[in-house]
XYZ file of C-alpha atoms in Angstrom:
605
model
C -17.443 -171.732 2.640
C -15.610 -171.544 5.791
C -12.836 -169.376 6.854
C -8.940 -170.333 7.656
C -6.854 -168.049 9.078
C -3.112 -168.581 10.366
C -0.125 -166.519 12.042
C 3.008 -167.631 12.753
C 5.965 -164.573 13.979
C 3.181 -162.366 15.911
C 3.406 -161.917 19.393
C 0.010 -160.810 19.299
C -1.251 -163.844 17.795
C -5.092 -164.257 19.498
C -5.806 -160.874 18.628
C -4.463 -160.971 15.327
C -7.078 -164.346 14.680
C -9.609 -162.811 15.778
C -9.154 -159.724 13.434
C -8.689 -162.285 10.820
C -11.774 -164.489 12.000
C -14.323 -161.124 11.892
C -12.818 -160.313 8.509
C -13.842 -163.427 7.203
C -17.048 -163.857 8.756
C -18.775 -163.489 5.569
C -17.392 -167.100 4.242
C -19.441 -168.877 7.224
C -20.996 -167.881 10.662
C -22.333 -170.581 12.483
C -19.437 -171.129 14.795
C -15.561 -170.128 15.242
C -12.537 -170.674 17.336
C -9.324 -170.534 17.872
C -6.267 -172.728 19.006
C -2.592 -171.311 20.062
C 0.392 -173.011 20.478
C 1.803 -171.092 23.847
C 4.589 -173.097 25.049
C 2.590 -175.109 27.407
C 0.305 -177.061 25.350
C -2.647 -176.389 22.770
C -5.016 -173.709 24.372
C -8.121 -174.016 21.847
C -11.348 -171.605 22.437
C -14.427 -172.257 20.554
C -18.298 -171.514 20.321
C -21.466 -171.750 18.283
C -22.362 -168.353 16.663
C -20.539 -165.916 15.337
C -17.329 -164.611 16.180
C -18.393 -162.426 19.013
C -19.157 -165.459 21.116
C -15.271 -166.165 20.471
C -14.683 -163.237 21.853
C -16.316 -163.501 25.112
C -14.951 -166.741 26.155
C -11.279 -165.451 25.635
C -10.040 -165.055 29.467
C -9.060 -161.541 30.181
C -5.621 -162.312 29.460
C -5.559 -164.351 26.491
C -2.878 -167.199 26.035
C 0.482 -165.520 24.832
C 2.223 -167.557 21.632
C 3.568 -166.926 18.507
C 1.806 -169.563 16.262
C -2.189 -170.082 15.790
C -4.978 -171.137 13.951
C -8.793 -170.063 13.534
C -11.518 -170.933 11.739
C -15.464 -169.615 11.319
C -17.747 -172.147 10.145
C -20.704 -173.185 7.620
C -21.745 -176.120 8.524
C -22.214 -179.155 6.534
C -21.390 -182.280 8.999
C -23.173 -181.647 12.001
C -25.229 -178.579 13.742
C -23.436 -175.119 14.497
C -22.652 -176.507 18.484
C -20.105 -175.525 20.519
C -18.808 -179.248 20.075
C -18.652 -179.197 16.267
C -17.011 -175.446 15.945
C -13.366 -175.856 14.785
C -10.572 -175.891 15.509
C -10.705 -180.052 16.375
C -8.169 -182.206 17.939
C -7.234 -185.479 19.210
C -8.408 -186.854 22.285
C -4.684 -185.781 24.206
C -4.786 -181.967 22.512
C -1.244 -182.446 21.113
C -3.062 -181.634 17.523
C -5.351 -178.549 16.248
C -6.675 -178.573 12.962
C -9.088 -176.359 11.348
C -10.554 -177.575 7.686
C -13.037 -176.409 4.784
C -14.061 -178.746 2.630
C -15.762 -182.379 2.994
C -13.960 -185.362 3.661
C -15.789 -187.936 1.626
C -14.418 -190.789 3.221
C -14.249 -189.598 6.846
C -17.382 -192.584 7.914
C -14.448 -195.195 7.129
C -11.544 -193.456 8.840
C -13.725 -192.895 12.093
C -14.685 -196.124 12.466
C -11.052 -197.652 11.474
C -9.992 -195.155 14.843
C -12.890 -196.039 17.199
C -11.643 -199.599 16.602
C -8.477 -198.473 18.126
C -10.070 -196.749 20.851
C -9.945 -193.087 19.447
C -13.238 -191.803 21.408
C -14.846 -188.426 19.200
C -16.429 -185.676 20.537
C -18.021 -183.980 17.644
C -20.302 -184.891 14.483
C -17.678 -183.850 12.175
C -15.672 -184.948 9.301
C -12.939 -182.919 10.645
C -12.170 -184.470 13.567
C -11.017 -187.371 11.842
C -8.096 -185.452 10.813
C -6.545 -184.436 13.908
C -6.908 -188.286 15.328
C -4.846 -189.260 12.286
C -2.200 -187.375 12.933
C -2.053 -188.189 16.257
C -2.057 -191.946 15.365
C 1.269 -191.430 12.919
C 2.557 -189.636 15.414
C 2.407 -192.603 18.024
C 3.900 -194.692 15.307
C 7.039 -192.902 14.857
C 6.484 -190.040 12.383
C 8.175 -186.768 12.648
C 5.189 -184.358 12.506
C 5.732 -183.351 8.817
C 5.326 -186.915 7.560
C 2.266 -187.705 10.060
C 0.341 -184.760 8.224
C 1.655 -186.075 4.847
C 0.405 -189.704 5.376
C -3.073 -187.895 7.036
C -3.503 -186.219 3.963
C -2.868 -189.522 1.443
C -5.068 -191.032 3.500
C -8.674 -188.273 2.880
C -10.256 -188.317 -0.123
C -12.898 -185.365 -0.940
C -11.893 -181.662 -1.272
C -9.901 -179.847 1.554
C -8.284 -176.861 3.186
C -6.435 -177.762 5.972
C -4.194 -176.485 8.758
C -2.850 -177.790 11.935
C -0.663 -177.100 14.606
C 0.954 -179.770 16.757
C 2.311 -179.404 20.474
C 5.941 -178.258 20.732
C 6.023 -177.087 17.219
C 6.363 -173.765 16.068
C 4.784 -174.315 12.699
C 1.845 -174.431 10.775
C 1.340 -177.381 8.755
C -1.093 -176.670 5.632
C -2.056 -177.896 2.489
C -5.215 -177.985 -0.341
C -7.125 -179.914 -2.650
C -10.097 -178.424 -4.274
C -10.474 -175.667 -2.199
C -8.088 -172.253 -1.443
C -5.928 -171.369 0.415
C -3.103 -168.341 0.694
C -0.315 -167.512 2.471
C 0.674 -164.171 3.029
C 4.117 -162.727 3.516
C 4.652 -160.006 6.594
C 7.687 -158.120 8.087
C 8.680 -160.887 10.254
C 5.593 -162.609 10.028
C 3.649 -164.872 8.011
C -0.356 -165.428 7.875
C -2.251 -168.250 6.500
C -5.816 -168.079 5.300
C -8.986 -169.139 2.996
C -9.110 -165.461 1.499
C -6.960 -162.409 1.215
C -9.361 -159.867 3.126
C -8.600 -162.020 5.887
C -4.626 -160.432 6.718
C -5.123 -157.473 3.771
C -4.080 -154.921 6.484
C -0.797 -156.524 7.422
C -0.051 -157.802 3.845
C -0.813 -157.325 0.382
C 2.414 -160.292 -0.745
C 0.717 -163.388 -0.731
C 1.852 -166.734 -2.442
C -1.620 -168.860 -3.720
C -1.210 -172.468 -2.931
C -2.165 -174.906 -5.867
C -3.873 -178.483 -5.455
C -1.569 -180.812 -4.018
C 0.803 -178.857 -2.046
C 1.671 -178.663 1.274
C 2.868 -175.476 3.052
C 5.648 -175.550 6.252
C 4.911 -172.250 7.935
C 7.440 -171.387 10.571
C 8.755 -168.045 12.290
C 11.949 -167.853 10.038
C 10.097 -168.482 6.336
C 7.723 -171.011 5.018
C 8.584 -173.892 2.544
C 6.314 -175.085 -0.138
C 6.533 -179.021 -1.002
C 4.631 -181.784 -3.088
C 2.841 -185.023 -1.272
C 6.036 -186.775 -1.274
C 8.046 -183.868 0.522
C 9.738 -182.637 -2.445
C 10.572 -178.735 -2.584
C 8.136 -176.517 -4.806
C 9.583 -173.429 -6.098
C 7.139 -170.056 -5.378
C 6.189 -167.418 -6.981
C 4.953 -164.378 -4.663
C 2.279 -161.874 -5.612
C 1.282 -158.842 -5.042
C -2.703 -157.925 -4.555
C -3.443 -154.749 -5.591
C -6.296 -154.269 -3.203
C -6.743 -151.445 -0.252
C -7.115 -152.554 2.980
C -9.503 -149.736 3.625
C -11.883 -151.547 1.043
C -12.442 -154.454 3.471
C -14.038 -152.376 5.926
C -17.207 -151.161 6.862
C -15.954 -147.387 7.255
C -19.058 -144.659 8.646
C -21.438 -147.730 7.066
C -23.457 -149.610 9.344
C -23.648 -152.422 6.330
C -21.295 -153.673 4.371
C -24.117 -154.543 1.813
C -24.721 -150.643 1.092
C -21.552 -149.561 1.359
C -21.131 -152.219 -1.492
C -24.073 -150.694 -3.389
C -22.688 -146.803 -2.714
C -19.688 -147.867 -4.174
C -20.906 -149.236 -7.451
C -20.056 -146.211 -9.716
C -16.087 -146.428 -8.253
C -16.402 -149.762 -8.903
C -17.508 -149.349 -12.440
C -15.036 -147.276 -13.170
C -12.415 -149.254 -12.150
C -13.750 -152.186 -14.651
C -13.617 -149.413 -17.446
C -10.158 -147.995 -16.707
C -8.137 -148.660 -19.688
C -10.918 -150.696 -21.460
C -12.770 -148.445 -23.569
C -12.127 -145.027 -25.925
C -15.388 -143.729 -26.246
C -13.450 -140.714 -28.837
C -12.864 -143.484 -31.052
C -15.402 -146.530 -30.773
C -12.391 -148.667 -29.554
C -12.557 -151.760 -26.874
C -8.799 -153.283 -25.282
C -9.161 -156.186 -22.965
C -6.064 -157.778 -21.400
C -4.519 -158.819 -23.993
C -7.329 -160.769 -26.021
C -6.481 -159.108 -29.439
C -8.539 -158.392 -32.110
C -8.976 -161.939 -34.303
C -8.268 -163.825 -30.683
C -12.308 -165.777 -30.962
C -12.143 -165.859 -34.383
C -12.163 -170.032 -35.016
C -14.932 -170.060 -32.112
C -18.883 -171.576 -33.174
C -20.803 -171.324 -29.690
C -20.196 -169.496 -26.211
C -21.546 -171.276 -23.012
C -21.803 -169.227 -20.351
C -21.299 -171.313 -16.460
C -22.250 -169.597 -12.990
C -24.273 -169.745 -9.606
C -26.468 -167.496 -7.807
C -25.680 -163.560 -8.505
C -22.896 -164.423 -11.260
C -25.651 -166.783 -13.236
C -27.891 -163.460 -13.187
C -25.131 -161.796 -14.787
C -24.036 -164.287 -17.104
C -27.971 -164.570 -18.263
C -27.610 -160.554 -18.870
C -24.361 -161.413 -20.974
C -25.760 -164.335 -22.630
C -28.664 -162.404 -24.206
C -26.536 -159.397 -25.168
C -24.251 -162.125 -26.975
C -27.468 -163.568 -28.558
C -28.319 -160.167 -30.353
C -24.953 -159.830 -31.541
C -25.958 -163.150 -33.516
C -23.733 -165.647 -31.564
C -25.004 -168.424 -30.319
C -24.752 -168.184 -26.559
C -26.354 -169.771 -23.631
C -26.131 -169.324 -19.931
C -25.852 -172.406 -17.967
C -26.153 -172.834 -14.032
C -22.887 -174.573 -13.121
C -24.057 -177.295 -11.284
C -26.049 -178.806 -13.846
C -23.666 -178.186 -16.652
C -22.396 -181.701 -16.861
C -25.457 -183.025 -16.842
C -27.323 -181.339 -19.510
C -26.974 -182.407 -23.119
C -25.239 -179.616 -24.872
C -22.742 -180.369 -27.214
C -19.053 -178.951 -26.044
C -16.651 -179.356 -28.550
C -13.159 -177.694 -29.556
C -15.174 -174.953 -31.105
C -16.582 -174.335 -27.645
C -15.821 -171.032 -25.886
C -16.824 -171.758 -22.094
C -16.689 -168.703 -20.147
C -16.861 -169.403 -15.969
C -18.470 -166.122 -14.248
C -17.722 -166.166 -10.763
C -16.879 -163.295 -8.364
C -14.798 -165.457 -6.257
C -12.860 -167.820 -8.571
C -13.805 -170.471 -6.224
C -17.098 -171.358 -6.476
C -17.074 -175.058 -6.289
C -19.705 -176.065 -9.023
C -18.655 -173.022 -11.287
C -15.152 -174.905 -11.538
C -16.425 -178.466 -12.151
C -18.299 -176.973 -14.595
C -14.658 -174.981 -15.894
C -13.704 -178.627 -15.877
C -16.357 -179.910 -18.100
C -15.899 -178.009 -20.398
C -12.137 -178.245 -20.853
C -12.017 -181.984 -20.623
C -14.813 -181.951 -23.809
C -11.879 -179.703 -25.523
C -13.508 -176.416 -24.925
C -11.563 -173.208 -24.236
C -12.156 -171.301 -21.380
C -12.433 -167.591 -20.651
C -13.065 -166.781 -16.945
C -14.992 -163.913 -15.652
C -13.795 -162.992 -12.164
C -12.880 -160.507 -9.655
C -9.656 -162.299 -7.577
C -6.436 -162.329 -8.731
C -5.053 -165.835 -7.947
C -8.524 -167.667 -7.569
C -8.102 -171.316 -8.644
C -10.300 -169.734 -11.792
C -7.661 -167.843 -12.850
C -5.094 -170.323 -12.476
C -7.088 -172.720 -14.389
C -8.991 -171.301 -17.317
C -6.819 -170.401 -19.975
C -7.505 -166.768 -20.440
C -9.244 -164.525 -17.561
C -10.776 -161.374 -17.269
C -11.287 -159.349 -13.955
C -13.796 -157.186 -13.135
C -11.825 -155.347 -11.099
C -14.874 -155.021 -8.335
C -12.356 -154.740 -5.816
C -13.071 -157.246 -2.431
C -16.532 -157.487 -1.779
C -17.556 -158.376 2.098
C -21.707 -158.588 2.354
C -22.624 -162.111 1.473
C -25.269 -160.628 -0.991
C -23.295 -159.393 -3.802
C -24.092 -155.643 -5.538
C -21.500 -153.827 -7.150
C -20.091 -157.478 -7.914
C -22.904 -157.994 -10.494
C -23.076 -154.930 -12.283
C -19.240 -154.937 -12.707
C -19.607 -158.484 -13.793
C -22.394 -157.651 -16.864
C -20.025 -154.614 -18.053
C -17.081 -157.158 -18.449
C -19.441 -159.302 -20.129
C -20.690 -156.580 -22.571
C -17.193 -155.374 -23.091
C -16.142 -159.243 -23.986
C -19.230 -159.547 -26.207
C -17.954 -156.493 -28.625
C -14.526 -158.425 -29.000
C -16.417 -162.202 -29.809
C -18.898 -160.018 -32.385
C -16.274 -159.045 -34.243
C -13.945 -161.899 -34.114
C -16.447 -164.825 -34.723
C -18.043 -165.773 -38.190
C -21.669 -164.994 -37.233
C -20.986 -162.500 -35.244
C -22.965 -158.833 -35.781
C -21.095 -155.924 -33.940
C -23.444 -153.650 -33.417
C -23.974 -150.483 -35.551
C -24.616 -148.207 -32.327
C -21.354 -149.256 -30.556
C -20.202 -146.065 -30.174
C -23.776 -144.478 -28.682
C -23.296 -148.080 -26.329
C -19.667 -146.780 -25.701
C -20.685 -143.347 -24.104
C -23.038 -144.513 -21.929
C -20.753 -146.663 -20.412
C -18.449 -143.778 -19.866
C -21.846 -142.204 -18.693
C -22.823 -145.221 -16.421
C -21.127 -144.461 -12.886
C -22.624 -140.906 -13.171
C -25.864 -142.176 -14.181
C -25.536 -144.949 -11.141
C -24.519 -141.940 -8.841
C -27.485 -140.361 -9.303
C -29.957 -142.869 -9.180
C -27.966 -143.748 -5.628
C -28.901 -139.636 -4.514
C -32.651 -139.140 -5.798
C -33.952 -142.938 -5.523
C -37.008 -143.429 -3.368
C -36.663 -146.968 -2.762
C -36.547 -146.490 1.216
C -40.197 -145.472 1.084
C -41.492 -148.054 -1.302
C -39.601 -150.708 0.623
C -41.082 -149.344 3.989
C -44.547 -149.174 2.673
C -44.957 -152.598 1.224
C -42.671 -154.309 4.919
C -46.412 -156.158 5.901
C -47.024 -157.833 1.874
C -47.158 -161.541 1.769
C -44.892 -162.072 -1.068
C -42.908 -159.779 -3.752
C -43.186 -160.903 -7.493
C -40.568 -159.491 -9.693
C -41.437 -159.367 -13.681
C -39.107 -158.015 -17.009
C -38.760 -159.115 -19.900
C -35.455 -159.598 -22.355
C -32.477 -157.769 -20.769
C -34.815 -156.762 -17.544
C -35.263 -160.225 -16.924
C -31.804 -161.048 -15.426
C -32.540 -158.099 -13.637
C -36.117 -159.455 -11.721
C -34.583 -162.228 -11.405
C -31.920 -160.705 -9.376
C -33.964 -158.344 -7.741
C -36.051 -161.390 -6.366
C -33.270 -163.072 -5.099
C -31.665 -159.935 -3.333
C -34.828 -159.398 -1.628
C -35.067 -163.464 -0.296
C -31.526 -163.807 0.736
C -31.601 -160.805 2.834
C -35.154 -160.295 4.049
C -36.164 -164.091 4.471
C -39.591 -162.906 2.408
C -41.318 -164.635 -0.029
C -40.015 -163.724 -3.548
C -40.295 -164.978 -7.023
C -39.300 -164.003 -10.423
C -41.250 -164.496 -13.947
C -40.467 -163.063 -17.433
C -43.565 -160.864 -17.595
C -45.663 -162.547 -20.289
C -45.560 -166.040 -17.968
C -47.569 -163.855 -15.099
C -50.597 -164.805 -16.938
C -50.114 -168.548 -17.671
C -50.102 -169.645 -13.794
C -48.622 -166.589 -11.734
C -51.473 -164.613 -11.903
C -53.204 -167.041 -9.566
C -50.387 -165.739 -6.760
C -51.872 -161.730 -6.936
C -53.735 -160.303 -4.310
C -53.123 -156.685 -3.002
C -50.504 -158.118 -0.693
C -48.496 -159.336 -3.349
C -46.629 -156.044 -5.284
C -45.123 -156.802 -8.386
C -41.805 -154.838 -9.321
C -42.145 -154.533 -13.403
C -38.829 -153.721 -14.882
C -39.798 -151.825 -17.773
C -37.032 -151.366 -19.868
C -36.033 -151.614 -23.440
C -37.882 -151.952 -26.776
C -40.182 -154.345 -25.157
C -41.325 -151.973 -22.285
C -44.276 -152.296 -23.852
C -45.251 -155.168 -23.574
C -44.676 -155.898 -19.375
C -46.710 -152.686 -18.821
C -49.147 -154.900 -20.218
C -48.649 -157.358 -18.056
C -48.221 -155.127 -15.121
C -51.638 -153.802 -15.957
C -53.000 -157.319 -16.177
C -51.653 -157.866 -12.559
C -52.934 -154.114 -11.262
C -56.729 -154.981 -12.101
C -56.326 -158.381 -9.851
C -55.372 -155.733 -7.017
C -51.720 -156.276 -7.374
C -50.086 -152.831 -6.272
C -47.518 -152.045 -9.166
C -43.679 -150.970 -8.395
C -42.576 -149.236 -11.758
C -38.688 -149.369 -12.361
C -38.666 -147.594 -15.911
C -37.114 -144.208 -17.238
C -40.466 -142.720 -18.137
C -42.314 -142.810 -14.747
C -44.463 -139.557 -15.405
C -45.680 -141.145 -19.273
C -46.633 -143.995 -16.761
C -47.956 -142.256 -14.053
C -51.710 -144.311 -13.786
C -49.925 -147.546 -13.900
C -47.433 -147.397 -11.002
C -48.639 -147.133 -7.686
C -45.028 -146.437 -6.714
C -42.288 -145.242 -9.012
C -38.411 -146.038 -9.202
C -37.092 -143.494 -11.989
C -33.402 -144.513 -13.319
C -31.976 -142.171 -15.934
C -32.247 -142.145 -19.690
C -29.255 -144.460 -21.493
C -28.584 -147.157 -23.898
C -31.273 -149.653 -23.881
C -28.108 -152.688 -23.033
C -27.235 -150.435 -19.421
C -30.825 -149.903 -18.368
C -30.936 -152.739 -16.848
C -28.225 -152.279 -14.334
C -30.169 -148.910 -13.485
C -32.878 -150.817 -12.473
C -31.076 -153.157 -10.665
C -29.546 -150.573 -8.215
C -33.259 -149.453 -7.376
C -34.296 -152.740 -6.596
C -30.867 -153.370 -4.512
C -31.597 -150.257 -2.539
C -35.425 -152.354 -1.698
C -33.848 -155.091 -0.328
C -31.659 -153.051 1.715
C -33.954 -150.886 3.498
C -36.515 -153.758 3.422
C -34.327 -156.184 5.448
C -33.081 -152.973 7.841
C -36.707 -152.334 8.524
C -37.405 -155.902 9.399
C -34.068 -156.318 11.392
C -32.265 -158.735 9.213
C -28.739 -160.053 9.676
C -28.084 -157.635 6.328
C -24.296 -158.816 6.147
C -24.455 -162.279 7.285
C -27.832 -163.695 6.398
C -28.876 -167.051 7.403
C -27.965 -170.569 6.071
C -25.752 -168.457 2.935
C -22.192 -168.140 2.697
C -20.118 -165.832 0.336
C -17.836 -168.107 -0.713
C -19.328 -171.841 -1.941
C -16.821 -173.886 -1.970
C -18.582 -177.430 -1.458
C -20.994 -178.885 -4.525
């Protein structure tokens, strides 16, 4: 949560924040700023809202400098106020520091410097940063070792960055949550998230927990807590800037959902031979699982969805798999041993309870296997094997393309741990499952071009709440579908697996309550039931199946997806009810991109 960005060798340095600042809106939009060091001082502009507000309180001629930080916030210490929006500093202005994270002990340190007559101005934990500096600074320090001895001195989880008066550099460092430099033509950018500088850079060097950046307009330096040097490896991120943007789309969230089947097959590239029934993936060989007993799948939000999806595909392939929500992984009684495979599913990498859970795991002597989509997330560097999605960057807090890409790695991974493990049961259709996912970004495409979900989203705007049923694979998939629709429309929804609708649930219908039925796979069946159950209380009934016409009496509305393997209809469906939130939320004027209270990125537990 929370967004850094950093520039040091620009001589348009305001502008190039706030380009940086509205790219990485999505990781927190309650307030922003920035603060440039111009030769004369700190000059530090900051408001409550989103980055727009920035804008407008920049003077017509912004202050000229080559160095500068940002920041756009999600709050957790205090309200989104003009007082609390980073960048902070110390009472005199001769420090700016912007920070994600929490700094656990920040009650102690304030009151240690109000003793000594440091007077705050905010409700932060940040602030307490800047004031430490400052007070090393009085006693001596050169400004490197004042930001060392501030940092030995925080305990919690933090990105930080500050500049200091007089100094042309950026001082920066982690612990628990990311941060990346990236490397220009005579210039060099700091920030929480590649998307941030993508269109000036793609040569980035990921900062690890514990180190401490010197940025500065001849290089940068990498160094330990004690000041000792830290060699670095650079990378390259093979994303396109164009990606990042919004292009003819007036949301990023459906541009994310358009661009599902080149997303798809980006995740397939390489992976799969449909001629000859054959799966590769990254290097994990054939025999790679093979002294593996149980698979525990960890994740949040979205990525938990997904890893349900994978967890039940796992299941029928006779391993014994569960899906676990991260942050109550290390708290559950499951037994994690050596023959433990723990696979983290996160789209970011960075997901803060996603890699305590990593954690967990590994410290019980588990192996992990991450599922993500960022090259250089702290996931990747810490699990030890990964494999990406390939998604490419995705912008709308609400994540789309994200989840389907995530449940085809998943499905891909599950062939491989079938065949490698000793109750594994690789399934005798593999090659029929194989050809529909060389069929699937066709099959997304068209539901994409003929779906009618703008009109069934449209006609149900005035309900009181939206239930969402499936059952088996199309569970995930409600689920998901009722969580889409919440985090984007602010409406009422729930999700049951359709044969709980009658033990409780039921009591909810009315005929301003429609229930979406995912109807798919060999228990289809069965949730018509239930659907019908629900229709003669009144409930109007949204069908997502591939048989609408055979159906016809039961749906008031219909959302056809195509024919296909019975393991991919589920991310058929899910488009359709993707599409419902969208137009939904458009109808009612939502903030579709940047919806309240959420962040993309959660990077606090």
């Amino acid at each position: 949560m929370c967004g850094i960005i950093g520039c040091v060798g620009t001589d348009e340095t305001v502008p190039t924040l706030m380009d940086g600042l509205s790219n990485l809106e999505y990781r927190g939009y309650d307030s922003a700023g920035v603060a440039v060091q111009n030769g004369k001082g700190i000059a530090t502009f900051k408001r409550s809202g989103k980055v727009a507000e920035v804008r407008k309180a920049l003077p017509e001629s912004p202050p000229s400098g080559t160095v500068g930080i940002g920041h756009t916030r999600w709050s957790t210490h205090g309200p989104p106020t003009d007082q609390n929006a980073h960048p902070h500093t110390d009472p005199e202005s001769r420090v700016a520091v912007v920070h994600n994270g929490v700094i656990e002990n920040y009650d102690t340190l304030r009151a240690e410097l109000e003793a000594t007559g440091n007077t705050f101005v905010s409700d932060t934990d940040t602030e307490v940063i800047p004031h430490l500096v400052a007070h090393y600074l009085d006693q001596g320090d050169d400004h490197e070792t004042a930001f060392r001895r501030t940092l030995d001195r925080l305990d919690g989880s933090y990105a930080v960055a500050a500049i200091i008066d007089g100094d042309d550099t950026i001082y920066c460092a982690r612990h628990g949550t990311p941060l990346v430099v990236g490397i220009g033509d005579g210039s060099y950018f700091l920030a929480s998230d590649v998307p941030a500088f993508l269109e000036r850079t793609s040569e980035v060097v990921y900062l690890e927990d514990g180190e401490i950046a010197r940025i500065e307009p001849d290089g940068f330096s990498m160094m330990d807590v004690h000041g000792d040097p830290i060699e670095t490896e650079i990378e390259h991120i093979d994303w396109d800037p164009k990606d990042t943007g919004k292009g003819a789309y007036d949301h990023y969230m459906l541009k994310e959902i358009d661009t599902q089947p080149t997303a798809l097959k980006k995740t397939l590239e390489g992976r799969i031979e449909p001629e000859t029934g054959t799966v590769s993936l990254d290097g994990l060989d054939p025999g790679h699982f093979e002294e593996f007993e149980q698979v525990d799948l960890v994740a949040c939000g979205t990525s938990y969805h997904a890893a349900l999806y994978g967890a039940k595909i796992l299941q029928e392939a006779g391993i014994e798999a569960q899906a676990h929500r991260a942050s109550e992984y290390g708290t559950s009684s499951q037994l994690v041993s050596e023959s433990t495979l723990a696979i983290p599913v996160t789209q970011s990498g960075e997901t803060a309870d996603t890699l305590s859970a990593m954690a967990d795991a590994a410290e019980a002597g588990a192996t992990t296997v991450a599922v993500t989509n960022v090259m250089g997330s702290t996931v990747a560097r810490q699990a030890d094997e990964t494999v990406f999605i390939r998604a490419g960057p995705e912008i709308g807090v609400a994540a789309t393309k994200t989840f389907s890409s995530q449940v085809v790695t998943l499905l891909l991974l599950a062939r491989r741990l079938a065949e490698d493990m000793d109750d594994g049961e690789p399934r005798e259709d593999f090659d029929e499952v194989l050809a529909a996912l060389d069929r699937l970004p066709d099959d997304i495409q068209h539901v994409l071009e003929s779906s009618d979900a703008r009109s069934v989203a449209h006609k149900h705007i005035d309900s009181d709440a939206f239930l969402f049923i499936g059952r088996h694979l199309a569970f995930p998939v409600a689920k998901e579908g009722a969580l889409k629709f919440k985090e984007i429309t602010y409406e009422h929804a729930e999700s049951f697996t359709s044969g709980r609708l009658k033990h409780g649930p039921l009591a909810l219908v009315t005929p301003s309550t429609p229930i979406f039925a995912v109807a798919t796979g060999e228990v289809r069946s069965k949730t018509l039931t239930n659907a019908t159950e629900a229709k003669s209380r009144g409930a109007p009934i949204v069908l997502v199946t591939d048989d609408c016409d055979a159906n016809a009496d039961l749906g008031d509305y219909h959302l056809e997806i195509p024919e296909t393997h019975e393991l991919l209809e589920g991310l058929l469906a899910n488009v359709q009810l993707q599409l419902v939130s969208y137009y939904a939320a458009n109808r009612l004027d939502r903030e579709i991109d940047k919806p309240r209270n959420l962040a993309k990125s959660v990077t606090v537990e």
